[in-house]
Structure formats: C-alpha cells, structure tokens
PDB file of C-alpha atoms in Angstrom:
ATOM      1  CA  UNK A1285       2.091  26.955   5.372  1.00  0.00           C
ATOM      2  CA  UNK A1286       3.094  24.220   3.012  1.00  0.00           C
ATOM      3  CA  UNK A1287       6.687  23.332   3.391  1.00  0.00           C
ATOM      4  CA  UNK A1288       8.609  22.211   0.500  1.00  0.00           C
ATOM      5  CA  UNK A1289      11.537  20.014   2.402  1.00  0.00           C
ATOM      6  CA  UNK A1290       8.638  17.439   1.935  1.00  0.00           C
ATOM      7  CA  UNK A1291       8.533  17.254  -1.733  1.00  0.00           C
ATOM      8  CA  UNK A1292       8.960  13.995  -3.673  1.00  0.00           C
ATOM      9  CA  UNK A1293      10.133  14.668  -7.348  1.00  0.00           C
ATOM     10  CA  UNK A1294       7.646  13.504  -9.887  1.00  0.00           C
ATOM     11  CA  UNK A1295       4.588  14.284  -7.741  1.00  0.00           C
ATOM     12  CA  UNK A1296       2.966  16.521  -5.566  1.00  0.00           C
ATOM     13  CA  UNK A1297       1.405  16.293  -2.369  1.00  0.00           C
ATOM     14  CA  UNK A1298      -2.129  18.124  -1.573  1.00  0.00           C
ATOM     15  CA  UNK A1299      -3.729  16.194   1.434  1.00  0.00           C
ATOM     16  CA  UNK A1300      -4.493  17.744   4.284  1.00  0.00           C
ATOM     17  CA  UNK A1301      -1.562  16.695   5.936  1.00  0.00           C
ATOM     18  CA  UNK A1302       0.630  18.299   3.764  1.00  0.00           C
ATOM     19  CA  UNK A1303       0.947  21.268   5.895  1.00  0.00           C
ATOM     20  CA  UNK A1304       2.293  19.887   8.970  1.00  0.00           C
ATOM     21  CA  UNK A1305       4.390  17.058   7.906  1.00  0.00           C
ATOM     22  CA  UNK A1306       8.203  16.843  10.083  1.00  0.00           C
ATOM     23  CA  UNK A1307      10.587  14.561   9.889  1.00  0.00           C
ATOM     24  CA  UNK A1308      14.294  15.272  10.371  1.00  0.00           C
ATOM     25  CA  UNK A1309      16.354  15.129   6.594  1.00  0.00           C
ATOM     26  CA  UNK A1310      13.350  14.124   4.862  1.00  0.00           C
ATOM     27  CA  UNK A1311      15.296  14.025   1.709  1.00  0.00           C
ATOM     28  CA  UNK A1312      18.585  12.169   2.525  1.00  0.00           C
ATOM     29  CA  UNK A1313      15.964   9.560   3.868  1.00  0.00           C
ATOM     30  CA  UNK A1314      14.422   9.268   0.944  1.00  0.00           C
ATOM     31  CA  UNK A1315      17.360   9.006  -1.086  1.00  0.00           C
ATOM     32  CA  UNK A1316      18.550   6.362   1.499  1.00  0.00           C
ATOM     33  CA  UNK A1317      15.315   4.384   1.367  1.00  0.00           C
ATOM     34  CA  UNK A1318      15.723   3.823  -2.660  1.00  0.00           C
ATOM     35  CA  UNK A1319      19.138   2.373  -1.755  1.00  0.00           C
ATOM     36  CA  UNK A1320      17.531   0.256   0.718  1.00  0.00           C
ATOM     37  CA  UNK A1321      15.403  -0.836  -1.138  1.00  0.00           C
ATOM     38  CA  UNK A1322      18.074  -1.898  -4.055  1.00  0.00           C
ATOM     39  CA  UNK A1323      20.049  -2.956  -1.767  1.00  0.00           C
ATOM     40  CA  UNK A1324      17.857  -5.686  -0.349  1.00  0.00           C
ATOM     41  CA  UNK A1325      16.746  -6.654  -4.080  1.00  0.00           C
ATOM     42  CA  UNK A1326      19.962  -7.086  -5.422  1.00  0.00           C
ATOM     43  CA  UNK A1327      20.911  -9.189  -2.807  1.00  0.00           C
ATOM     44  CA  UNK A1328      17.984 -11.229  -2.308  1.00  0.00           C
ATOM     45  CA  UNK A1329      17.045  -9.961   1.038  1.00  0.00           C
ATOM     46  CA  UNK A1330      13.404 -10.868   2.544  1.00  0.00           C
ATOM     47  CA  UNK A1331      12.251  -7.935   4.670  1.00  0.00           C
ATOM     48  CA  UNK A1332       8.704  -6.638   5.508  1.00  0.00           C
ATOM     49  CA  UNK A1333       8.219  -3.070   5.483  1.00  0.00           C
ATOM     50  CA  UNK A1334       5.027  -2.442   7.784  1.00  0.00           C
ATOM     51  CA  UNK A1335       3.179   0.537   6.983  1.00  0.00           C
ATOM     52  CA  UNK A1336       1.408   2.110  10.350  1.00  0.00           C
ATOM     53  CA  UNK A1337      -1.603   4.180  10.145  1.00  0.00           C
ATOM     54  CA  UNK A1338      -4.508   5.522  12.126  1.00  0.00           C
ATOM     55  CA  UNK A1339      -7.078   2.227  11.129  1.00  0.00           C
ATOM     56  CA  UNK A1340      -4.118   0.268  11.680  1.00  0.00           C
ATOM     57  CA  UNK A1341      -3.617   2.067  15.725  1.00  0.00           C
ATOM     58  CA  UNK A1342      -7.875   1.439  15.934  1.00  0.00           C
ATOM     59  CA  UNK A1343      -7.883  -2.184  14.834  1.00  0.00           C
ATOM     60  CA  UNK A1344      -5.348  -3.393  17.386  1.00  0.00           C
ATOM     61  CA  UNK A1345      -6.910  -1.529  20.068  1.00  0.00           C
ATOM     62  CA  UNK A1346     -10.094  -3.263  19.323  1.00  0.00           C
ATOM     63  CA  UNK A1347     -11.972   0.071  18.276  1.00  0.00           C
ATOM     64  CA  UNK A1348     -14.789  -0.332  15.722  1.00  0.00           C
ATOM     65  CA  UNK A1349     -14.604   2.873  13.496  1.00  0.00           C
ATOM     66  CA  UNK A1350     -14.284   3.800   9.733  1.00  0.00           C
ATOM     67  CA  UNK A1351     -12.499   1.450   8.355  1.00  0.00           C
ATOM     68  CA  UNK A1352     -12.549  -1.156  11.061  1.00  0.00           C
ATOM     69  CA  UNK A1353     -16.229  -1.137  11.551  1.00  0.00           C
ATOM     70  CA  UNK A1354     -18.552  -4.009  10.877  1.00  0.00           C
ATOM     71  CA  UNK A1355     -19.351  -4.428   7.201  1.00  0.00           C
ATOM     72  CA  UNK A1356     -17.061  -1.389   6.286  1.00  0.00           C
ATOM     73  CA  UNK A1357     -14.081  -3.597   4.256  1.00  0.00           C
ATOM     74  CA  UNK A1358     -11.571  -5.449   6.131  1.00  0.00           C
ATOM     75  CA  UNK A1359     -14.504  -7.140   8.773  1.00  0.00           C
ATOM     76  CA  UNK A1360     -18.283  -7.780   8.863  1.00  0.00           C
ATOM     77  CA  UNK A1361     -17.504  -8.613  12.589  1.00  0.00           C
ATOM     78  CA  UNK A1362     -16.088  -5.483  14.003  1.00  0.00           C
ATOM     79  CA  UNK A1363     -12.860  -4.731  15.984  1.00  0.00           C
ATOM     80  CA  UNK A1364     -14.756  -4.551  19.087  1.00  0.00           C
ATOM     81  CA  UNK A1365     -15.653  -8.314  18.868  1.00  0.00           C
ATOM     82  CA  UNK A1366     -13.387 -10.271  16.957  1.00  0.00           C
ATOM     83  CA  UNK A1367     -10.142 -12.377  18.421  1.00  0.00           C
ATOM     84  CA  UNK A1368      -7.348  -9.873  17.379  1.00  0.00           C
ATOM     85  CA  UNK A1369      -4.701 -11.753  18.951  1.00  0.00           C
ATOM     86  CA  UNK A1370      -3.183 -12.808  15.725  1.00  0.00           C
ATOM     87  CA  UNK A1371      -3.373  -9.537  14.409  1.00  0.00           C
ATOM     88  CA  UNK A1372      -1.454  -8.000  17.440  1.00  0.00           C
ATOM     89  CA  UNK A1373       1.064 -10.501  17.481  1.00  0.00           C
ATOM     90  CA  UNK A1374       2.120 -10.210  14.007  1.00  0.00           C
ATOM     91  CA  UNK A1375       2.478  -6.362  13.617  1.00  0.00           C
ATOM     92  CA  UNK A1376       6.066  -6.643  15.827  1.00  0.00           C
ATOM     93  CA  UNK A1377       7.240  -9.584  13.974  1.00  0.00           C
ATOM     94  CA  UNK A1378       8.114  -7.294  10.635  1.00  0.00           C
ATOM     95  CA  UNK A1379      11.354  -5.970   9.806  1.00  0.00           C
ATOM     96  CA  UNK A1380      10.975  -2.146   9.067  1.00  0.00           C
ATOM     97  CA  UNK A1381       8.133   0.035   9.946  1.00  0.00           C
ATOM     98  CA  UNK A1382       6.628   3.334   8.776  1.00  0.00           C
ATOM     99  CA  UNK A1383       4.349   5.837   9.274  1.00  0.00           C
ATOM    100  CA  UNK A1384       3.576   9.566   7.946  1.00  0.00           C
ATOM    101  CA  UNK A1385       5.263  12.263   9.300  1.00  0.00           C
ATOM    102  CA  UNK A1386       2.984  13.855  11.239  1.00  0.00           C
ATOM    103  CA  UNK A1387       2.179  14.444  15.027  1.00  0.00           C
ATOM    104  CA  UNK A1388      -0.744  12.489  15.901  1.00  0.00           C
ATOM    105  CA  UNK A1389       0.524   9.374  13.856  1.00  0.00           C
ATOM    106  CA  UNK A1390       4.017   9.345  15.154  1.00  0.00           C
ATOM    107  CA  UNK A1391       2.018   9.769  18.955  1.00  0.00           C
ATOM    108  CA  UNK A1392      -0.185   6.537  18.125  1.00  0.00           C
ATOM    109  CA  UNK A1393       2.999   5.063  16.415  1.00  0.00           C
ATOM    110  CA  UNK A1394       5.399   5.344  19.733  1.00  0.00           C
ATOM    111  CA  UNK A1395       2.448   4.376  22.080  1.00  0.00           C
ATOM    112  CA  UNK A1396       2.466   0.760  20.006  1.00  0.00           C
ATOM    113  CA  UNK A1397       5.998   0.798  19.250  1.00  0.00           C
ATOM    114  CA  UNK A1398       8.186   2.837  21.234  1.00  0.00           C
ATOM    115  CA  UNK A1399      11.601   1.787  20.818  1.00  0.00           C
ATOM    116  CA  UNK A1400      11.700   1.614  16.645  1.00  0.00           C
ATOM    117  CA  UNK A1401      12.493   4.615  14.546  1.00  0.00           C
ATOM    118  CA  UNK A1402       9.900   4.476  12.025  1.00  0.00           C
ATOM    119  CA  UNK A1403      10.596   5.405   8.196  1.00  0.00           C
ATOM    120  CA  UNK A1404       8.266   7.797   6.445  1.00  0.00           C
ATOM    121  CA  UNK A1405       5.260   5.963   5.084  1.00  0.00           C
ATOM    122  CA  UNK A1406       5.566   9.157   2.568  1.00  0.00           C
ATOM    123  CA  UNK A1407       8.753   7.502   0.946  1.00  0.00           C
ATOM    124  CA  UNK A1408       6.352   4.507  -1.312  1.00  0.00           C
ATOM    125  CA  UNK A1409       3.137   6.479  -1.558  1.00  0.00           C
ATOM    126  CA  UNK A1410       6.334   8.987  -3.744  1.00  0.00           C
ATOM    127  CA  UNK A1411       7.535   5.840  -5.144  1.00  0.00           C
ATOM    128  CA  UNK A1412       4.342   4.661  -7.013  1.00  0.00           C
ATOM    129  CA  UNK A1413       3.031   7.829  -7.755  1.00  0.00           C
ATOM    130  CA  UNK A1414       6.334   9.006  -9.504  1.00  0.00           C
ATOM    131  CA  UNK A1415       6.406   4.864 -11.174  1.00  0.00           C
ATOM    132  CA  UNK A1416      10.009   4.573  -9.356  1.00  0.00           C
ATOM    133  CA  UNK A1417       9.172   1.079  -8.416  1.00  0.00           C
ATOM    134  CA  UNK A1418       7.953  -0.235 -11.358  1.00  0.00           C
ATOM    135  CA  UNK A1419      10.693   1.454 -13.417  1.00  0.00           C
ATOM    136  CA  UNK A1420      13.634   0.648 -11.058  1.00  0.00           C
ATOM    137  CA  UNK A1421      11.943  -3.454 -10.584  1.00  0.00           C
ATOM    138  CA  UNK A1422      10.822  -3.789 -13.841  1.00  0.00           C
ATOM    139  CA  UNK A1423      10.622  -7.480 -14.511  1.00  0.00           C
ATOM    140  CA  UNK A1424      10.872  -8.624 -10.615  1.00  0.00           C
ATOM    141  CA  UNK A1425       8.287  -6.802  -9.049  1.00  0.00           C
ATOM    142  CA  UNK A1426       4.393  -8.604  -8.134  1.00  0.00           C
ATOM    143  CA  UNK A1427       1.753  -7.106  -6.707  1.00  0.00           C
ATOM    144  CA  UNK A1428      -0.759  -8.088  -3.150  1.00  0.00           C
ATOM    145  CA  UNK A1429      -4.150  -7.156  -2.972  1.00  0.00           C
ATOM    146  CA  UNK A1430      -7.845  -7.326  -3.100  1.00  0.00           C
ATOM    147  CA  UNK A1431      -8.515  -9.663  -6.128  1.00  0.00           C
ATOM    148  CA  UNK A1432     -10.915  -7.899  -7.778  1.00  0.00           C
ATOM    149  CA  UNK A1433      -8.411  -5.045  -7.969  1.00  0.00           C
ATOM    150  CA  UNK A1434      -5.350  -7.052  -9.379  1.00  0.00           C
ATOM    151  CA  UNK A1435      -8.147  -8.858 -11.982  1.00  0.00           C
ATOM    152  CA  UNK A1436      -8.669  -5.058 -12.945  1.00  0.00           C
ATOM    153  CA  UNK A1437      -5.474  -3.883 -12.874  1.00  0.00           C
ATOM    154  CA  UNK A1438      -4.490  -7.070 -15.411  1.00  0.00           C
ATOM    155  CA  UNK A1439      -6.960  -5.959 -17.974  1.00  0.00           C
ATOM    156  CA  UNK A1440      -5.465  -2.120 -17.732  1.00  0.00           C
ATOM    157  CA  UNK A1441      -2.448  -3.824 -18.654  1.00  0.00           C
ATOM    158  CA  UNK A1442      -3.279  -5.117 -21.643  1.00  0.00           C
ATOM    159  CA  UNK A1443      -3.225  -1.480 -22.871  1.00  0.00           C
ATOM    160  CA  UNK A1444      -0.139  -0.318 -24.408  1.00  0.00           C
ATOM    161  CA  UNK A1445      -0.918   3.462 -23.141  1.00  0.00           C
ATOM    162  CA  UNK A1446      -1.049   2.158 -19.254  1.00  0.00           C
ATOM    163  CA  UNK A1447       1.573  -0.591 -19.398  1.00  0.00           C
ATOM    164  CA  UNK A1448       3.968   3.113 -20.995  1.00  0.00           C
ATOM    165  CA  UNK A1449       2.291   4.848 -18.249  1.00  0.00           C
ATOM    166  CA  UNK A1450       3.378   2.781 -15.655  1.00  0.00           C
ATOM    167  CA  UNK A1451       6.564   1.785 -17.164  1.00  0.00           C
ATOM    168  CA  UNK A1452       5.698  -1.774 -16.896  1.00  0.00           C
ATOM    169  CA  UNK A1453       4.060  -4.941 -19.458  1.00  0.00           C
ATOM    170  CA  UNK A1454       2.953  -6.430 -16.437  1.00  0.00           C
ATOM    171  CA  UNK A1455       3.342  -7.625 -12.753  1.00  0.00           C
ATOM    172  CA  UNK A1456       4.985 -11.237 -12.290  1.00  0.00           C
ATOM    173  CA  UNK A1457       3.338 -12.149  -9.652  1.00  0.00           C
ATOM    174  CA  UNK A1458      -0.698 -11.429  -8.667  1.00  0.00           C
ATOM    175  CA  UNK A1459      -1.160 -12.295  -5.055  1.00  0.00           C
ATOM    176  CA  UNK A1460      -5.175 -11.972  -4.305  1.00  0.00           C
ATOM    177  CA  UNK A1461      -7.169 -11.743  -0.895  1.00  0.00           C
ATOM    178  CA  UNK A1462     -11.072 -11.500  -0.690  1.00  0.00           C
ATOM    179  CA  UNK A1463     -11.515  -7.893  -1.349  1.00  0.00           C
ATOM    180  CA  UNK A1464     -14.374  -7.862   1.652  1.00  0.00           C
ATOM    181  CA  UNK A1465     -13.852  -9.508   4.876  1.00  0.00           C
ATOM    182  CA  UNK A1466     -10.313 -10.686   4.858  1.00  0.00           C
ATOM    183  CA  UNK A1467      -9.652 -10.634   8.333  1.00  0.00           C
ATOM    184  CA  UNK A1468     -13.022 -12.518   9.249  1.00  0.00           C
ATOM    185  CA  UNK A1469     -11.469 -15.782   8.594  1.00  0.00           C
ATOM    186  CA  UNK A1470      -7.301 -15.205   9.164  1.00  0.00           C
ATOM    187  CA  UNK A1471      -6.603 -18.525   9.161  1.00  0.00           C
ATOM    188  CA  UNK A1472      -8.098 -19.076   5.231  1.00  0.00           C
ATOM    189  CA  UNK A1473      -6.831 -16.075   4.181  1.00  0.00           C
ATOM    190  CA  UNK A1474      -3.468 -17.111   5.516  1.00  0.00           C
ATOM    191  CA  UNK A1475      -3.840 -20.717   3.328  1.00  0.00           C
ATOM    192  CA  UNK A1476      -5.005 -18.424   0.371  1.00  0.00           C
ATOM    193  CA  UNK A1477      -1.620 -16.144   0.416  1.00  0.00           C
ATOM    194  CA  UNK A1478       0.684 -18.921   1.093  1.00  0.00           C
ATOM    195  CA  UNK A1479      -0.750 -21.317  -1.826  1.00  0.00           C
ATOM    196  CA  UNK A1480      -0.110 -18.619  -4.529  1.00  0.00           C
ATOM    197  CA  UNK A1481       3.510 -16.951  -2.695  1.00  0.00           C
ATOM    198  CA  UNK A1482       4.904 -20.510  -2.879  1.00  0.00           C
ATOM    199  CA  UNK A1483       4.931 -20.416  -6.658  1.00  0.00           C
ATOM    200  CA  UNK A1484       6.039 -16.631  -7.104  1.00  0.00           C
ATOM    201  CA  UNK A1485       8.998 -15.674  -8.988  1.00  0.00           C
ATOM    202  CA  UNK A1486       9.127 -11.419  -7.602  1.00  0.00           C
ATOM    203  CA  UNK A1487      11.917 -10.380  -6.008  1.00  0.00           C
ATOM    204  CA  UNK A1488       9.603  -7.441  -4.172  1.00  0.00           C
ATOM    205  CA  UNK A1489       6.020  -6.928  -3.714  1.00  0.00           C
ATOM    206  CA  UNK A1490       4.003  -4.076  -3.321  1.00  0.00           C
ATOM    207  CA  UNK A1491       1.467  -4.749  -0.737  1.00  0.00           C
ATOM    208  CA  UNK A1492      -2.527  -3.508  -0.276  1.00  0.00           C
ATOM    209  CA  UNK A1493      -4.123  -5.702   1.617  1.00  0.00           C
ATOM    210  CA  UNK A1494      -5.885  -3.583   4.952  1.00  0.00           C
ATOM    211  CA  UNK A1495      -5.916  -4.580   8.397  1.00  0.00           C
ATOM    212  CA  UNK A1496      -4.802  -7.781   7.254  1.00  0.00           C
ATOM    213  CA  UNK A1497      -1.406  -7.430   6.708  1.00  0.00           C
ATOM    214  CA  UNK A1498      -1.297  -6.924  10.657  1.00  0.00           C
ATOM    215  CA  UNK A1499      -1.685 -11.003  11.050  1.00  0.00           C
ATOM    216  CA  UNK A1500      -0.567 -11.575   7.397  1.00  0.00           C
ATOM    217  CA  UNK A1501       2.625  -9.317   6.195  1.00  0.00           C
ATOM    218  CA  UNK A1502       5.450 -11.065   8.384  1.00  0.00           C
ATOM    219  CA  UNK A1503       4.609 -14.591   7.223  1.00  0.00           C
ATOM    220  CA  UNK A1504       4.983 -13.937   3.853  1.00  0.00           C
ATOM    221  CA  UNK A1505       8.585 -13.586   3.258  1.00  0.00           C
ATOM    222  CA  UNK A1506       8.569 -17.327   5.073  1.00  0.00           C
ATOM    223  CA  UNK A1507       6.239 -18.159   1.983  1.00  0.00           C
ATOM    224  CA  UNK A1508       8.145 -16.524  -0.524  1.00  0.00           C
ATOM    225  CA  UNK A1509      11.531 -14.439   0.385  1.00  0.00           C
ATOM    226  CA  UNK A1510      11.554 -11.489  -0.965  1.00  0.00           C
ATOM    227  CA  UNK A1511      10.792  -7.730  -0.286  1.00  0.00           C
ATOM    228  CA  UNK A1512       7.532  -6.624   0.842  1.00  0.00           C
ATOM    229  CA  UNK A1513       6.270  -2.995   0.925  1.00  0.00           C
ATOM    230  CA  UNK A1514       3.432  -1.610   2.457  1.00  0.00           C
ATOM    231  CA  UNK A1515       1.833   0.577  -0.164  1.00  0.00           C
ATOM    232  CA  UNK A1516      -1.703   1.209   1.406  1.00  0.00           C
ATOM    233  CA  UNK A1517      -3.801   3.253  -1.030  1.00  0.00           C
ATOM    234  CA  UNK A1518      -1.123   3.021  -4.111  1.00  0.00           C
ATOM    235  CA  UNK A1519      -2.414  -0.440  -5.305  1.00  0.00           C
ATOM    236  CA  UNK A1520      -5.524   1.317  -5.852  1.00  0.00           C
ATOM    237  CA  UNK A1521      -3.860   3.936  -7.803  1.00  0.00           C
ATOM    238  CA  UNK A1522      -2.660   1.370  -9.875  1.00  0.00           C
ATOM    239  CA  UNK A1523      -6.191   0.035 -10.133  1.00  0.00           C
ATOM    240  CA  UNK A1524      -6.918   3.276 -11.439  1.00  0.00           C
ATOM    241  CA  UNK A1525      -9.690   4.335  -8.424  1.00  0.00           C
ATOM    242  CA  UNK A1526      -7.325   6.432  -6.528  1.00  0.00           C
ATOM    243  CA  UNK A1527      -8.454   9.055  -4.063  1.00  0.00           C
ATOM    244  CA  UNK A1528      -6.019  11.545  -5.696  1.00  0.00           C
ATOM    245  CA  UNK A1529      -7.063  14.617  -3.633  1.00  0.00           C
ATOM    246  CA  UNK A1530      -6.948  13.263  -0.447  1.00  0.00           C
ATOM    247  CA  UNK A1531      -3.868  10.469  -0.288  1.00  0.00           C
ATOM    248  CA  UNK A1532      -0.304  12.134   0.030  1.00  0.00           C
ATOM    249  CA  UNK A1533       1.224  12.409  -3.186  1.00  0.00           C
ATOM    250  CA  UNK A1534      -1.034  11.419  -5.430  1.00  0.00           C
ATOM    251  CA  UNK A1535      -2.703  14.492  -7.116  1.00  0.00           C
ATOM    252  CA  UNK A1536      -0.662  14.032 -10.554  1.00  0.00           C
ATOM    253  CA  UNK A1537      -1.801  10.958 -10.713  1.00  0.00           C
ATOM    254  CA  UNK A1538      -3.648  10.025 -13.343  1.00  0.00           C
ATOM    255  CA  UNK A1539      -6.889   7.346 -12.763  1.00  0.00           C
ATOM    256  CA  UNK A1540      -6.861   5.125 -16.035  1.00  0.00           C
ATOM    257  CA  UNK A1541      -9.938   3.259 -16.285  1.00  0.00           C
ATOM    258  CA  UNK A1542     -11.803   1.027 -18.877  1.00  0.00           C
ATOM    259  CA  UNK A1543     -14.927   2.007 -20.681  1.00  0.00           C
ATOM    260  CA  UNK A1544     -17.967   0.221 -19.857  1.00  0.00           C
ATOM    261  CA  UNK A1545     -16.223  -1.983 -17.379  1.00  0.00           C
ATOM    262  CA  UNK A1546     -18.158  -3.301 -14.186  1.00  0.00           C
ATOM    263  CA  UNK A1547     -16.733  -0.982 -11.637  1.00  0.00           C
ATOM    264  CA  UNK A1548     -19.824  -1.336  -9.462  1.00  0.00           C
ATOM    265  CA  UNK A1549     -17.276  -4.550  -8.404  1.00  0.00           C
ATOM    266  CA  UNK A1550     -14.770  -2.880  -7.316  1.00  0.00           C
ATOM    267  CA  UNK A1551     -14.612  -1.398  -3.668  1.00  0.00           C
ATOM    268  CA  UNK A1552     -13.457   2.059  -4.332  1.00  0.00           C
ATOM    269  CA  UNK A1553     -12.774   4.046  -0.997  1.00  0.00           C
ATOM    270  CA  UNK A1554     -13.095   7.103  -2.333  1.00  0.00           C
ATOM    271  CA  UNK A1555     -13.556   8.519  -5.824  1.00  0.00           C
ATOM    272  CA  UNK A1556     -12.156  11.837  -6.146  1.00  0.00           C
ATOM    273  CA  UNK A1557     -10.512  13.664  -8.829  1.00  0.00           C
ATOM    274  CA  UNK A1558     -13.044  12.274 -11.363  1.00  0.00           C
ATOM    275  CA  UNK A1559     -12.705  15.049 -13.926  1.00  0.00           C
ATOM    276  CA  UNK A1560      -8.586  13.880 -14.702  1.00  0.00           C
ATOM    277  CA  UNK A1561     -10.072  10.166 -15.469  1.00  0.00           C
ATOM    278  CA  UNK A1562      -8.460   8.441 -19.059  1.00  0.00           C
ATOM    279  CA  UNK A1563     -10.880   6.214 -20.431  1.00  0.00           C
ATOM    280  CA  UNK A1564      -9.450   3.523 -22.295  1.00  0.00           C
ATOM    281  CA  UNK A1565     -11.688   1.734 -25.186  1.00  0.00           C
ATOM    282  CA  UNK A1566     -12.354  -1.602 -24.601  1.00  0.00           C
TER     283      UNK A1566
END
C-alpha cells in the first residue's frame, strides 16, 4: 500500500518503488538536506554528493547488464572487460552518498559501503521535479551532462514559457561529456571535464553523467569547488525526455520539447508519458 510519509511537496511519486520505500524521518531529512545543501552554498563548500544505484552496484562488480552492457550508453566495451579500477577507486573518494530507500538498494549499498549512512537519493529527484534547485540557486547553479542534452536543454531555454517553468533564464555553467561511451576512454573524458570546470563560475552543479561519475564525480570539486549533486535521470527531465512514469517523483512533470527538432540525437532512455508532452514552436 502506498505510504504517504514518502511524499515530496510539489510532486508525486508513481514508480514501482513507491510502495515499499523506508527510511527512518523521511521528512525531517528532507528538510535537513535543503539546509545542507544552503548551507554548503552559502559558504562556499565543495562536496560531492554520490548518488548509488543498481547500474552503479553492476558496473563496479564488473557485470555487463542493461545499462552497463556493451554498446548500451555509458560503454561499447562492457563491464565484464574493461579496467574498472579507476572507477572503483573513485566512488569512496566523495563526500556524501545516497541511494533510494528501498531494500534491495540499501542491501547492494551496505555490501559496497558498509560503514556510511547513506541519504535518500529520493531527496534531488523531489528537488528538480518540484524546481527547488533552480528556484533556491537561481543565478549560481550549472549543469553536467551528456552534451547533446545540455545543447538541447539551451535551446528550451530560449523559451520564455520553459525558462518560467523552470524558474530559471538559464544555467551558468554547461559542463558536457560524450553522450555515448564516456567511460571507454576515462582518461579524455577526465581532460574534457576539467578544461571546461576550470573556467566555471556555479556555486553547485547538478550532475547526469552515468557510470562515469564513479571515476569522474570526486575530481571535480578539485577542478572547480563547488557543490555537486547526483541527479541521475533529472537532467533528462530538464532535457525534456523524462521517463515520467517510471523515475520516482517525476509524474507531474511536464516533458517540454521543441517542434521539429532532431530528437533522433538525443539518447532518450525511455519515453513515457508521451501524451503530457508541450510542444514549443520553433
């Protein structure tokens, strides 16, 4: 039965975890993790906020599946055959971690990390879906990810009805990867990120970027100090290709997308929801 301690005002969770979500004081935490979060902003703090998932368990174990199979989106190698020692190394160099409340992610989270307390990876997905991060950063927050996604997400935003949507003119910082692949070639991805962080103005980022982040997301504060937030999925929401059935939170959002643009470009997970689509005139 769906249990409403778990509710995030401003949106509205139907995946399929929804039902069997626990975590102790889920809403004092959440109210705590928006003071974090200003906290460390206000005072200029550089933290990484690691966000723990199933692909993210498979990849370090060196399991090929979904996600971290060949050709799939973050490899055309394969877990099962590529040197992951960078990407196991970095995932305990972060600051905070999180995962969603459920039992067989917190199991594969202790088994990785068992002496951390992990925050609810719940907490951002309800943070961009309700636009409390962009409204709260306005003016210091940028934005990681696939760079055919922020290119797309830049042209959105030259819409007055998305930039009042989102509660934001624009992201001050654009921080690309190579939206296929990334983690093929770590070391020039890792050139790639640092190049563009070392001019960045944000004071927090919110971060899409895959597997990746697992060799990637610790070294960027180093680049650029500031705050950055594991997001998963909401950078595509922001993209406007959200999977707003099946990610946590997400099924008030609404997908704004541009008419006769070239979305055969853009690597969209999983396109559900289609029917609450705004179509913006070029």
């Amino acid at each position: 039965m769906y249990n409403n301690r778990y509710d995030i005002l401003g949106c509205r969770n139907t995946a399929r975890e929804a039902n069997i979500q626990y975590y102790p004081n889920f809403q004092d935490g959440y109210e705590d993790f928006k003071s974090l979060l200003k906290s460390l902003v206000v005072n200029s703090d550089a933290k990484t906020f690691y966000k723990f998932s199933d692909g993210e368990y498979l990849f370090q174990k060196g399991v090929s599946d979904g996600s971290t199979s060949k050709g799939r989106r973050d490899t055309n190698v394969g877990a099962d055959i590529m040197d992951l020692s960078l990407f196991r190394e970095g995932i305990y160099k972060n600051d905070f971690y999180m995962v969603e409340c459920y039992e067989q992610a917190h199991r594969e989270f202790q088994e990785c990390f068992p002496d951390t307390l992990p925050i609810p990876a719940e907490y951002p997905y309800g943070l961009i879906a309700n636009k409390w991060l962009f409204k709260t950063f306005k003016g210091q927050i940028g934005i990681v990810g696939a760079k055919e996604k922020l290119e797309l997400i830049q042209e959105l935003l030259e819409y007055q009805e998305y930039r009042d949507y989102l509660g934001i003119d624009k992201f001050e910082d654009y921080i690309s990867i190579p939206q296929k692949y990334a983690c093929d070639d770590i070391e020039a991805t890792d050139d790639m990120v640092k190049e563009q962080l070392q001019n960045a103005t944000s004071k927090i980022f919110i971060e899409g970027i895959g597997h990746v982040k697992q060799a990637l997301l610790w070294k960027m504060k180093e680049y650029h100090p500031a705050v950055y937030l594991s997001v998963g999925s909401g950078v595509c929401a922001v993209a406007g290709v959200q999977d707003c059935i099946g990610r946590p939170y997400f099924v008030n959002w609404e997908n704004y997308r541009i008419k006769d643009y070239d979305y055969s470009k853009i690597d969209i997970w999983r396109d559900t929801g289609l029917e609450d689509i705004i179509w913006l005139e070029k």
